[in-house]
Coordinates of N, CA and C in Angstrom, one line a residue:
M1 N -7.9 -11.9 2.2 CA -7.7 -11.3 3.5 C -8.8 -11.8 4.4
Y2 N -8.4 -12.4 5.6 CA -9.4 -12.8 6.6 C -9.9 -11.5 7.3
L3 N -11.2 -11.3 7.1 CA -11.8 -10.1 7.7 C -12.8 -10.4 8.8
R4 N -12.3 -10.6 10.0 CA -13.2 -10.7 11.1 C -14.0 -9.4 11.3
A5 N -15.3 -9.5 11.6 CA -16.1 -8.3 11.6 C -15.6 -7.2 12.5
A6 N -15.0 -7.5 13.7 CA -14.5 -6.5 14.6 C -13.3 -5.7 14.0
H7 N -12.6 -6.4 13.0 CA -11.4 -5.7 12.5 C -11.6 -5.1 11.1
A8 N -12.6 -5.5 10.4 CA -12.8 -5.1 9.0 C -13.0 -3.6 8.9
E9 N -12.4 -2.9 7.9 CA -12.6 -1.5 7.6 C -13.2 -1.4 6.2
S10 N -14.4 -0.9 6.2 CA -15.1 -0.8 4.9 C -15.1 0.6 4.3
S11 N -14.6 1.5 5.0 CA -14.5 2.9 4.5 C -13.4 3.1 3.5
I12 N -13.8 3.3 2.2 CA -12.9 3.5 1.1 C -12.0 4.7 1.4
P13 N -12.5 5.9 1.8 CA -11.6 7.0 2.1 C -10.5 6.7 3.2
I14 N -10.9 5.9 4.2 CA -9.9 5.5 5.2 C -8.8 4.6 4.6
L15 N -9.2 3.7 3.8 CA -8.3 2.8 3.1 C -7.4 3.6 2.2
H16 N -8.0 4.5 1.5 CA -7.2 5.4 0.6 C -6.1 6.2 1.4
Q17 N -6.5 6.7 2.6 CA -5.6 7.4 3.4 C -4.5 6.5 3.8
L18 N -4.8 5.2 4.2 CA -3.7 4.3 4.6 C -2.7 4.1 3.5
I19 N -3.2 4.0 2.2 CA -2.3 3.8 1.1 C -1.5 5.0 0.8
R20 N -2.1 6.2 0.9 CA -1.3 7.4 0.6 C -0.2 7.6 1.7
E21 N -0.5 7.3 2.9 CA 0.4 7.5 4.0 C 1.5 6.4 4.1
N22 N 1.2 5.3 3.4 CA 2.1 4.1 3.4 C 2.2 3.6 2.0
P23 N 2.8 4.3 1.1 CA 2.8 4.0 -0.4 C 3.6 2.9 -0.9
L24 N 4.5 2.3 0.0 CA 5.3 1.2 -0.4 C 4.4 -0.1 -0.4
G25 N 3.9 -0.5 -1.6 CA 3.1 -1.7 -1.7 C 3.9 -2.9 -2.1
I26 N 3.3 -4.0 -1.9 CA 3.9 -5.3 -2.4 C 3.0 -5.8 -3.5
L27 N 3.6 -5.7 -4.7 CA 2.8 -6.2 -5.9 C 3.1 -7.7 -6.0
T28 N 2.0 -8.5 -6.1 CA 2.1 -9.9 -6.3 C 1.4 -10.3 -7.5
T29 N 2.0 -11.1 -8.4 CA 1.5 -11.6 -9.6 C 1.6 -13.1 -9.7
A30 N 0.7 -13.8 -10.4 CA 0.8 -15.2 -10.6 C 0.7 -15.5 -12.1
I31 N 1.8 -15.5 -12.8 CA 1.9 -15.6 -14.2 C 2.7 -16.8 -14.6
P32 N 1.9 -17.8 -15.2 CA 2.6 -19.0 -15.6 C 3.7 -18.7 -16.6
S33 N 4.9 -19.3 -16.4 CA 6.0 -19.0 -17.3 C 7.0 -20.1 -17.2
A34 N 7.6 -20.4 -18.4 CA 8.7 -21.4 -18.4 C 10.0 -20.9 -18.0
N35 N 10.1 -19.5 -18.0 CA 11.4 -18.9 -17.7 C 11.5 -18.2 -16.4
H36 N 10.3 -18.0 -15.7 CA 10.3 -17.2 -14.4 C 9.4 -17.9 -13.4
P37 N 9.6 -17.7 -12.1 CA 8.7 -18.2 -11.1 C 7.3 -17.8 -11.4
T38 N 6.3 -18.6 -11.1 CA 4.9 -18.3 -11.4 C 4.5 -17.2 -10.4
I39 N 4.7 -17.3 -9.2 CA 4.3 -16.3 -8.2 C 5.5 -15.4 -7.8
Q40 N 5.4 -14.1 -8.0 CA 6.4 -13.2 -7.7 C 5.9 -12.0 -7.0
S41 N 6.7 -11.4 -6.2 CA 6.3 -10.2 -5.4 C 7.5 -9.2 -5.5
S42 N 7.1 -7.9 -5.5 CA 8.1 -6.8 -5.5 C 7.6 -5.7 -4.6
H43 N 8.5 -5.0 -3.9 CA 8.1 -3.8 -3.1 C 8.2 -2.6 -4.1
I44 N 7.1 -1.9 -4.2 CA 7.0 -0.8 -5.2 C 6.3 0.3 -4.6
P45 N 6.8 1.5 -4.6 CA 6.1 2.7 -4.1 C 5.0 3.1 -5.2
F46 N 3.8 3.3 -4.7 CA 2.7 3.6 -5.6 C 2.1 5.0 -5.4
L47 N 1.6 5.5 -6.4 CA 0.7 6.7 -6.4 C -0.7 6.3 -6.5
L48 N -1.6 6.9 -5.8 CA -3.1 6.6 -5.9 C -3.8 7.7 -6.5
D49 N -4.5 7.5 -7.6 CA -5.3 8.5 -8.3 C -6.8 8.1 -8.0
V50 N -7.6 9.0 -7.6 CA -9.0 8.8 -7.5 C -9.8 9.9 -8.3
P51 N -10.1 9.5 -9.6 CA -10.7 10.5 -10.5 C -12.0 11.0 -9.9
E52 N -12.2 12.3 -9.8 CA -13.4 12.9 -9.3 C -14.6 12.6 -10.2
S53 N -14.4 12.4 -11.5 CA -15.5 12.1 -12.4 C -16.1 10.7 -12.4
E54 N -15.4 9.8 -11.6 CA -15.9 8.4 -11.6 C -16.4 8.2 -10.2
D55 N -17.7 8.4 -10.0 CA -18.3 8.2 -8.6 C -18.2 6.7 -8.2
G56 N -17.7 6.5 -7.0 CA -17.7 5.1 -6.5 C -16.4 4.3 -6.9
T57 N -15.5 5.0 -7.6 CA -14.3 4.2 -8.0 C -13.4 4.0 -6.8
H58 N -12.7 2.9 -6.8 CA -11.8 2.5 -5.8 C -10.4 3.1 -6.1
G59 N -10.3 3.7 -7.2 CA -9.0 4.4 -7.5 C -8.1 3.6 -8.5
I60 N -7.0 4.3 -8.9 CA -6.0 3.7 -9.8 C -4.7 3.9 -9.2
L61 N -3.9 2.8 -9.2 CA -2.6 2.8 -8.6 C -1.6 2.8 -9.8
R62 N -0.6 3.7 -9.6 CA 0.5 3.9 -10.6 C 1.9 3.6 -10.0
G63 N 2.7 2.9 -10.7 CA 4.1 2.6 -10.3 C 5.0 2.3 -11.4
H64 N 6.2 1.9 -11.1 CA 7.2 1.5 -12.1 C 8.1 0.5 -11.6
I65 N 8.6 -0.4 -12.5 CA 9.5 -1.5 -12.1 C 10.7 -1.5 -13.0
A66 N 11.9 -1.8 -12.5 CA 13.1 -2.0 -13.3 C 12.9 -3.1 -14.3
K67 N 13.3 -2.9 -15.5 CA 13.2 -4.0 -16.5 C 13.9 -5.3 -16.2
Q68 N 15.0 -5.1 -15.4 CA 15.8 -6.3 -15.0 C 15.2 -7.1 -13.9
N69 N 14.1 -6.6 -13.3 CA 13.4 -7.3 -12.2 C 12.7 -8.5 -12.9
P70 N 12.9 -9.7 -12.4 CA 12.3 -10.9 -13.0 C 10.7 -10.8 -13.1
Q71 N 10.1 -10.1 -12.2 CA 8.7 -9.9 -12.3 C 8.3 -9.0 -13.5
A72 N 9.1 -8.0 -13.8 CA 8.9 -7.2 -15.0 C 9.1 -8.0 -16.2
K73 N 10.1 -8.9 -16.2 CA 10.3 -9.8 -17.4 C 9.2 -10.7 -17.6
A74 N 8.6 -11.2 -16.5 CA 7.4 -12.1 -16.6 C 6.2 -11.4 -17.2
L75 N 6.0 -10.1 -16.7 CA 4.9 -9.3 -17.3 C 5.1 -9.1 -18.8
M76 N 6.3 -8.7 -19.2 CA 6.5 -8.4 -20.6 C 6.4 -9.6 -21.4
E77 N 6.8 -10.8 -20.9 CA 6.7 -12.0 -21.6 C 5.3 -12.4 -21.8
A78 N 4.4 -12.2 -20.8 CA 3.0 -12.5 -20.8 C 2.3 -11.6 -21.8
L79 N 2.7 -10.3 -21.9 CA 2.1 -9.4 -22.8 C 2.4 -9.8 -24.2
E80 N 3.6 -10.2 -24.5 CA 4.0 -10.6 -25.8 C 3.2 -11.9 -26.2
A81 N 3.0 -12.8 -25.3 CA 2.3 -14.0 -25.6 C 0.8 -13.8 -25.9
N82 N 0.2 -12.8 -25.1 CA -1.2 -12.5 -25.2 C -1.5 -11.6 -26.4
S83 N -0.6 -10.7 -26.7 CA -0.9 -9.7 -27.8 C 0.4 -9.4 -28.5
P84 N 0.9 -10.3 -29.3 CA 2.2 -10.2 -30.0 C 2.2 -9.1 -31.0
N85 N 1.1 -8.6 -31.6 CA 1.1 -7.7 -32.7 C 0.4 -6.4 -32.3
E86 N 0.4 -6.0 -31.0 CA -0.3 -4.8 -30.6 C 0.5 -3.5 -30.7
G87 N 1.8 -3.7 -31.1 CA 2.6 -2.5 -31.3 C 2.9 -1.8 -30.0
S88 N 2.9 -0.4 -30.0 CA 3.4 0.4 -29.0 C 2.4 0.7 -27.8
H89 N 1.2 0.3 -28.0 CA 0.2 0.7 -27.0 C 0.3 -0.1 -25.7
P90 N 0.0 0.5 -24.5 CA 0.1 -0.2 -23.3 C -1.0 -1.3 -23.3
L91 N -0.6 -2.5 -22.7 CA -1.5 -3.6 -22.7 C -1.9 -4.0 -21.3
E92 N -3.0 -4.7 -21.3 CA -3.6 -5.2 -20.0 C -3.6 -6.7 -20.0
L93 N -3.2 -7.3 -18.9 CA -3.2 -8.7 -18.7 C -4.6 -9.1 -18.2
P94 N -5.1 -10.3 -18.6 CA -6.5 -10.7 -18.2 C -6.7 -11.1 -16.8
D95 N -5.6 -11.5 -16.1 CA -5.8 -12.0 -14.7 C -5.5 -10.8 -13.7
E96 N -6.1 -10.8 -12.6 CA -5.9 -9.8 -11.6 C -4.6 -10.0 -10.8
V97 N -4.2 -8.9 -10.3 CA -3.0 -8.9 -9.4 C -3.4 -8.4 -8.1
L98 N -2.5 -8.5 -7.1 CA -2.7 -8.1 -5.7 C -1.6 -7.1 -5.3
I99 N -2.0 -6.0 -4.7 CA -1.1 -5.1 -4.0 C -1.4 -5.0 -2.6
L100 N -0.5 -5.3 -1.7 CA -0.7 -5.2 -0.3 C 0.0 -4.0 0.3
F101 N -0.7 -3.2 1.1 CA -0.1 -2.1 1.8 C -0.3 -2.3 3.3
N102 N 0.8 -2.1 4.0 CA 0.9 -2.3 5.4 C 0.8 -1.0 6.1
G103 N 0.1 -0.9 7.3 CA 0.1 0.3 8.1 C 1.5 0.5 8.7
P104 N 1.7 1.7 9.3 CA 3.0 2.0 9.8 C 3.4 1.3 11.1
Y105 N 2.5 0.7 11.8 CA 2.9 0.1 13.1 C 2.3 -1.3 13.2
H106 N 3.1 -2.3 13.6 CA 2.6 -3.6 14.0 C 3.5 -4.1 15.1
H107 N 2.9 -5.0 16.0 CA 3.6 -5.4 17.1 C 3.0 -6.7 17.8
Y108 N 3.8 -7.5 18.4 CA 3.4 -8.6 19.2 C 2.6 -8.1 20.4
V109 N 1.5 -8.8 20.8 CA 0.7 -8.4 21.9 C 0.8 -9.5 23.0
T110 N 1.4 -9.2 24.1 CA 1.6 -10.1 25.2 C 0.3 -10.3 26.0
P111 N -0.1 -11.5 26.4 CA -1.3 -11.6 27.3 C -1.2 -10.8 28.6
K112 N 0.0 -10.4 29.0 CA 0.1 -9.6 30.2 C -0.6 -8.3 30.1
F113 N -0.9 -7.8 28.8 CA -1.6 -6.6 28.7 C -3.1 -6.7 28.9
Y114 N -3.6 -7.9 28.9 CA -5.0 -8.1 29.1 C -5.3 -8.1 30.6
T115 N -5.4 -6.9 31.2 CA -5.5 -6.7 32.6 C -6.9 -7.1 33.2
E116 N -7.8 -7.4 32.4 CA -9.2 -7.8 32.9 C -9.3 -9.3 32.8
T117 N -9.1 -9.9 31.6 CA -9.4 -11.3 31.4 C -8.3 -12.2 32.0
K118 N -7.0 -11.8 31.9 CA -6.0 -12.6 32.4 C -6.1 -13.0 33.9
P119 N -6.3 -12.0 34.8 CA -6.4 -12.3 36.2 C -7.7 -13.0 36.5
N120 N -8.8 -12.8 35.7 CA -10.1 -13.4 36.0 C -10.2 -14.8 35.6
T121 N -9.8 -15.2 34.4 CA -9.9 -16.5 33.8 C -8.6 -17.1 33.3
G122 N -7.7 -16.3 33.0 CA -6.4 -16.8 32.4 C -6.6 -17.3 30.9
K123 N -7.8 -17.1 30.4 CA -8.1 -17.6 29.0 C -7.7 -16.5 28.0
V124 N -6.4 -16.3 27.9 CA -5.9 -15.4 26.9 C -4.6 -16.0 26.3
V125 N -4.4 -15.6 25.0 CA -3.2 -16.0 24.3 C -2.5 -14.9 23.6
P126 N -1.3 -15.0 23.2 CA -0.7 -13.9 22.4 C -1.3 -13.7 21.1
T127 N -1.1 -12.5 20.5 CA -1.5 -12.2 19.1 C -0.6 -11.2 18.6
W128 N -1.0 -10.6 17.4 CA -0.2 -9.6 16.7 C -1.1 -8.5 16.2
N129 N -0.9 -7.3 16.5 CA -1.7 -6.2 16.0 C -1.0 -5.6 14.8
Y130 N -1.9 -5.2 13.8 CA -1.4 -4.6 12.6 C -2.6 -4.0 11.8
S131 N -2.3 -3.2 10.8 CA -3.3 -2.7 9.9 C -2.8 -2.9 8.5
A132 N -3.7 -3.1 7.5 CA -3.3 -3.4 6.2 C -4.5 -3.2 5.2
A133 N -4.1 -2.9 3.9 CA -5.1 -2.9 2.9 C -4.7 -3.7 1.7
Q134 N -5.6 -4.4 1.1 CA -5.3 -5.2 -0.1 C -6.1 -4.7 -1.3
A135 N -5.4 -4.4 -2.4 CA -6.1 -3.9 -3.6 C -5.9 -4.9 -4.7
Y136 N -7.0 -5.2 -5.4 CA -7.1 -6.2 -6.5 C -7.5 -5.5 -7.8
G137 N -6.9 -5.9 -8.9 CA -7.3 -5.3 -10.2 C -6.5 -5.9 -11.3
K138 N -6.8 -5.5 -12.5 CA -6.0 -5.9 -13.7 C -4.9 -4.9 -13.9
I139 N -3.7 -5.4 -14.4 CA -2.6 -4.6 -14.5 C -2.4 -4.2 -16.0
R140 N -2.1 -2.9 -16.2 CA -1.8 -2.4 -17.5 C -0.3 -2.0 -17.5
V141 N 0.4 -2.4 -18.6 CA 1.8 -2.2 -18.6 C 2.3 -1.3 -19.7
Y142 N 3.2 -0.4 -19.4 CA 3.8 0.5 -20.3 C 5.2 0.1 -20.4
C143 N 5.6 -0.6 -21.5 CA 6.9 -1.1 -21.6 C 7.7 -0.9 -22.9
N144 N 7.1 -0.2 -23.8 CA 7.7 0.1 -25.1 C 8.4 1.4 -25.0
S145 N 9.7 1.4 -24.8 CA 10.5 2.7 -24.5 C 10.5 3.6 -25.7
K146 N 10.1 3.1 -26.9 CA 10.1 3.9 -28.1 C 8.7 4.6 -28.3
S147 N 7.7 4.2 -27.4 CA 6.4 4.8 -27.5 C 6.3 6.1 -26.8
E148 N 5.7 7.1 -27.4 CA 5.5 8.4 -26.8 C 4.6 8.3 -25.6
E149 N 3.6 7.4 -25.7 CA 2.6 7.2 -24.6 C 3.3 6.7 -23.4
T150 N 4.2 5.7 -23.6 CA 5.0 5.2 -22.5 C 5.9 6.2 -21.9
S151 N 6.6 7.0 -22.8 CA 7.5 8.0 -22.3 C 6.8 9.1 -21.4
L152 N 5.6 9.5 -21.9 CA 4.8 10.5 -21.1 C 4.3 9.9 -19.8
F153 N 3.9 8.6 -19.8 CA 3.4 8.0 -18.6 C 4.6 7.9 -17.6
L154 N 5.7 7.5 -18.0 CA 6.9 7.3 -17.1 C 7.3 8.7 -16.6
Q155 N 7.3 9.7 -17.5 CA 7.8 11.0 -17.0 C 6.8 11.5 -15.9
K156 N 5.5 11.4 -16.2 CA 4.6 11.8 -15.2 C 4.7 11.0 -13.9
Q157 N 4.9 9.7 -14.0 CA 5.0 8.9 -12.9 C 6.2 9.2 -12.0
V158 N 7.4 9.4 -12.6 CA 8.6 9.6 -11.7 C 8.5 11.0 -11.1
E159 N 8.0 12.0 -11.9 CA 7.9 13.4 -11.4 C 6.9 13.4 -10.2
E160 N 5.7 12.8 -10.3 CA 4.7 12.9 -9.3 C 5.0 12.1 -8.1
L161 N 5.7 10.9 -8.3 CA 6.1 10.1 -7.2 C 7.1 10.8 -6.4
S162 N 8.1 11.4 -7.1 CA 9.1 12.1 -6.4 C 8.5 13.3 -5.6
Q163 N 7.6 14.0 -6.2 CA 7.0 15.2 -5.5 C 6.3 14.7 -4.3
H164 N 5.5 13.6 -4.4 CA 4.7 13.1 -3.3 C 5.7 12.7 -2.1
A165 N 6.7 12.0 -2.5 CA 7.7 11.5 -1.4 C 8.4 12.7 -0.8
E166 N 8.9 13.6 -1.6 CA 9.6 14.7 -1.1 C 8.8 15.6 -0.1
M167 N 7.5 15.8 -0.5 CA 6.7 16.7 0.3 C 5.9 16.0 1.4
S168 N 5.3 14.9 1.1 CA 4.5 14.2 2.1 C 5.3 13.3 3.0
V169 N 6.3 12.6 2.5 CA 7.1 11.7 3.3 C 8.2 12.5 4.0
M170 N 9.0 13.3 3.3 CA 10.1 14.0 3.8 C 9.7 15.4 4.5
G171 N 8.6 15.9 4.0 CA 8.2 17.2 4.6 C 9.0 18.4 4.0
Y172 N 9.6 18.2 2.8 CA 10.3 19.2 2.1 C 9.4 20.1 1.3
T173 N 8.7 21.0 2.0 CA 7.6 21.8 1.4 C 8.1 23.2 1.0
G174 N 9.3 23.6 1.5 CA 9.8 24.9 1.2 C 9.1 26.0 2.0
E175 N 8.2 25.6 2.9 CA 7.5 26.6 3.8 C 8.2 26.8 5.1
G176 N 8.2 28.0 5.6 CA 8.8 28.3 6.9 C 10.3 28.0 6.8
D177 N 10.8 27.1 7.8 CA 12.2 26.8 7.8 C 12.4 25.4 7.1
R178 N 11.4 24.9 6.4 CA 11.6 23.6 5.7 C 12.3 23.8 4.4
P179 N 13.2 22.9 4.0 CA 13.9 23.1 2.7 C 12.9 22.7 1.6
G180 N 13.2 23.2 0.4 CA 12.4 22.8 -0.8 C 12.7 21.4 -1.2
S181 N 11.8 20.9 -2.0 CA 11.9 19.5 -2.5 C 12.8 19.3 -3.7
W182 N 13.4 18.1 -3.8 CA 14.2 17.7 -4.9 C 13.2 17.5 -6.1
K183 N 13.6 17.8 -7.3 CA 12.7 17.6 -8.5 C 13.5 16.8 -9.5
V184 N 12.7 16.1 -10.3 CA 13.3 15.3 -11.4 C 14.1 16.2 -12.3
S185 N 13.6 17.4 -12.5 CA 14.3 18.4 -13.4 C 15.6 18.8 -12.9
D186 N 15.9 18.5 -11.6 CA 17.3 18.8 -11.0 C 18.3 17.9 -11.6
A187 N 17.9 16.8 -12.2 CA 18.9 15.8 -12.8 C 19.0 16.1 -14.3
P188 N 20.1 15.8 -14.9 CA 20.2 16.0 -16.4 C 19.1 15.3 -17.1
A189 N 18.5 16.0 -18.1 CA 17.4 15.4 -18.9 C 17.9 14.1 -19.6
S190 N 19.1 14.1 -20.1 CA 19.6 12.9 -20.8 C 19.8 11.7 -19.9
Y191 N 20.1 12.0 -18.6 CA 20.3 11.0 -17.6 C 18.9 10.4 -17.3
V192 N 17.9 11.2 -17.1 CA 16.5 10.8 -16.8 C 16.0 9.9 -18.0
E193 N 16.2 10.4 -19.2 CA 15.8 9.6 -20.4 C 16.4 8.2 -20.4
L194 N 17.7 8.2 -20.1 CA 18.4 6.9 -20.0 C 17.7 5.9 -19.0
L195 N 17.5 6.5 -17.8 CA 16.9 5.7 -16.8 C 15.4 5.2 -17.2
K196 N 14.7 6.1 -17.8 CA 13.3 5.7 -18.3 C 13.3 4.5 -19.2
K197 N 14.4 4.4 -20.0 CA 14.4 3.2 -20.9 C 14.7 1.9 -20.2
N198 N 15.0 2.0 -18.9 CA 15.3 0.8 -18.1 C 14.2 0.5 -17.1
I199 N 13.0 1.1 -17.2 CA 11.9 0.8 -16.4 C 10.7 0.6 -17.2
I200 N 9.7 -0.1 -16.6 CA 8.4 -0.2 -17.2 C 7.3 0.5 -16.3
G201 N 6.3 1.0 -16.8 CA 5.2 1.6 -16.0 C 4.1 0.6 -15.8
I202 N 3.5 0.7 -14.7 CA 2.3 -0.2 -14.4 C 1.2 0.7 -13.8
E203 N 0.0 0.2 -14.2 CA -1.2 0.9 -13.8 C -2.3 -0.1 -13.4
I204 N -2.9 0.0 -12.2 CA -3.9 -1.0 -11.8 C -5.1 -0.3 -11.4
R205 N -6.2 -0.5 -12.1 CA -7.5 0.1 -11.7 C -8.1 -0.9 -10.7
I206 N -8.3 -0.3 -9.5 CA -8.7 -1.2 -8.4 C -10.2 -1.6 -8.5
D207 N -10.4 -2.9 -8.6 CA -11.7 -3.5 -8.7 C -12.2 -3.8 -7.3
R208 N -11.3 -4.3 -6.4 CA -11.7 -4.6 -5.1 C -10.7 -4.0 -4.1
L209 N -11.2 -3.5 -3.0 CA -10.3 -2.9 -2.0 C -10.8 -3.3 -0.6
Q210 N -9.9 -4.1 0.1 CA -10.3 -4.6 1.4 C -9.2 -4.1 2.4
G211 N -9.7 -3.9 3.7 CA -8.7 -3.5 4.7 C -9.2 -3.9 6.1
K212 N -8.2 -3.9 7.0 CA -8.5 -4.2 8.3 C -7.5 -3.5 9.3
F213 N -8.0 -3.2 10.5 CA -7.2 -2.7 11.5 C -7.4 -3.7 12.7
K214 N -6.5 -4.6 12.8 CA -6.5 -5.6 13.9 C -5.8 -4.9 15.1
M215 N -6.6 -4.2 15.9 CA -6.0 -3.4 17.0 C -6.8 -3.7 18.3
S216 N -7.0 -5.0 18.6 CA -7.5 -5.4 19.9 C -9.0 -5.1 20.1
Q217 N -9.7 -4.8 19.0 CA -11.1 -4.4 19.1 C -12.0 -5.6 19.6
E218 N -11.5 -6.8 19.4 CA -12.2 -8.0 19.8 C -12.2 -8.2 21.4
M219 N -11.4 -7.5 22.0 CA -11.3 -7.6 23.5 C -12.3 -6.7 24.2
G220 N -12.6 -6.9 25.5 CA -13.4 -6.1 26.3 C -12.7 -4.8 26.6
L221 N -13.5 -3.8 27.1 CA -13.0 -2.5 27.4 C -11.8 -2.5 28.3
G222 N -11.9 -3.3 29.4 CA -10.8 -3.3 30.3 C -9.5 -3.8 29.7
D223 N -9.6 -4.9 28.9 CA -8.4 -5.4 28.2 C -7.9 -4.4 27.2
R224 N -8.8 -3.7 26.5 CA -8.3 -2.7 25.5 C -7.5 -1.6 26.2
Q225 N -8.0 -1.2 27.4 CA -7.3 -0.2 28.1 C -6.0 -0.7 28.6
G226 N -5.9 -2.0 28.9 CA -4.6 -2.6 29.3 C -3.6 -2.6 28.2
V227 N -4.1 -2.8 27.0 CA -3.3 -2.8 25.8 C -2.8 -1.4 25.5
I228 N -3.6 -0.4 25.6 CA -3.3 1.0 25.4 C -2.2 1.4 26.3
E229 N -2.3 1.1 27.6 CA -1.4 1.5 28.6 C -0.1 0.7 28.5
G230 N -0.2 -0.6 28.2 CA 1.0 -1.5 28.0 C 1.9 -1.0 26.9
F231 N 1.3 -0.7 25.8 CA 2.2 -0.2 24.7 C 2.7 1.1 24.9
E232 N 2.0 2.0 25.6 CA 2.5 3.3 25.9 C 3.7 3.2 26.8
Q233 N 3.6 2.3 27.8 CA 4.7 2.1 28.7 C 6.0 1.5 28.1
L234 N 5.9 1.0 26.9 CA 7.1 0.4 26.3 C 8.1 1.6 26.0
G235 N 7.5 2.8 25.8 CA 8.4 3.9 25.6 C 9.0 4.0 24.2
T236 N 8.6 3.1 23.2 CA 9.2 3.1 21.9 C 8.2 3.8 20.9
E237 N 8.8 4.2 19.8 CA 7.9 4.9 18.8 C 6.8 4.0 18.3
V238 N 7.2 2.7 18.1 CA 6.2 1.7 17.6 C 5.1 1.5 18.7
G239 N 5.6 1.4 20.0 CA 4.7 1.2 21.1 C 3.7 2.3 21.2
K240 N 4.2 3.5 21.1 CA 3.3 4.7 21.2 C 2.3 4.7 20.0
G241 N 2.8 4.3 18.8 CA 1.9 4.3 17.6 C 0.8 3.3 17.7
I242 N 1.2 2.1 18.3 CA 0.2 1.1 18.5 C -0.8 1.5 19.5
S243 N -0.3 2.1 20.6 CA -1.2 2.6 21.7 C -2.2 3.6 21.2
K244 N -1.7 4.5 20.4 CA -2.6 5.6 19.8 C -3.7 5.0 18.9
T245 N -3.2 4.0 18.1 CA -4.2 3.4 17.1 C -5.2 2.5 17.8
V246 N -4.8 1.8 18.8 CA -5.7 1.0 19.6 C -6.8 1.9 20.3
K247 N -6.3 3.0 20.8 CA -7.2 3.9 21.5 C -8.2 4.5 20.5
E248 N -7.7 4.9 19.3 CA -8.6 5.4 18.3 C -9.7 4.4 17.8
R249 N -9.2 3.2 17.6 CA -10.1 2.1 17.1 C -11.1 1.7 18.2
S250 N -10.6 1.7 19.4 CA -11.5 1.4 20.6 C -12.6 2.4 20.7
E251 N -12.3 3.7 20.6 CA -13.3 4.8 20.7 C -14.2 4.7 19.5
L252 N -13.7 4.3 18.3 CA -14.6 4.2 17.1 C -15.6 3.0 17.4
L253 N -15.1 1.9 17.9 CA -15.9 0.8 18.2 C -17.0 1.1 19.2
D254 N -16.7 1.8 20.3 CA -17.7 2.2 21.3 C -18.7 3.2 20.7
S255 N -18.2 4.1 19.9 CA -19.1 5.1 19.2 C -20.1 4.4 18.3
N256 N -19.7 3.4 17.5 CA -20.5 2.7 16.6 C -21.5 1.8 17.3
S257 N -21.1 1.3 18.5 CA -22.0 0.4 19.2 C -23.2 1.2 19.9
K258 N -23.0 2.5 20.0 CA -24.1 3.3 20.6 C -25.1 3.8 19.6
K259 N -24.8 3.6 18.3 CA -25.7 4.1 17.3 C -26.9 3.1 17.1

């Protein structure tokens, strides 16, 4: 990730928040294989665990993939090649993987929004505003459907992921006039067990976590204000989201510069 100083976000709690609020990550692996593409990516919703007992940890990401996914097949093939006699225990691959999380809003930025620089010098060009976090670490795979450890991992994974999505994403909290959440236990147990046999669990302990909010911080105050107003005037949900984020990051930049 290219981290220009004006855009870099070094706060781990802020990056954790971005991940939790935007859990659909893009898992990218680079696994040499005669049967599958070396570089593969999959969109996977993740859960983020941050153990309180491990000070300074960047957290652990948990997810699952369909066994029919070519990326899952490449992972299982690599595990077999690296540790053919390890039995039912989950295994870890030696090379790191990358998971990319995108913020909720991104948009093209027209030079017309730069109300200070454009009329003064004309030295402005278009760009794109966005926010993102990149997590790196080694991947641990739970793929033996006959293993109790794998079964327990997958059961916990699907239950907690469903609960997070139902309550945090959908807002189905059961409080006030909000409906209650759907639970895995609402489906027949035999049906859930059948589906569990067709997925693998993955777990990545984050070794490196990088993030950025590219939200016009590199521009002067007048241009930033023009961007805020320009996006607000678009009248779209994305425009309002970008406007709000640019305003927040602009205020943070000004606050930090006074310290």
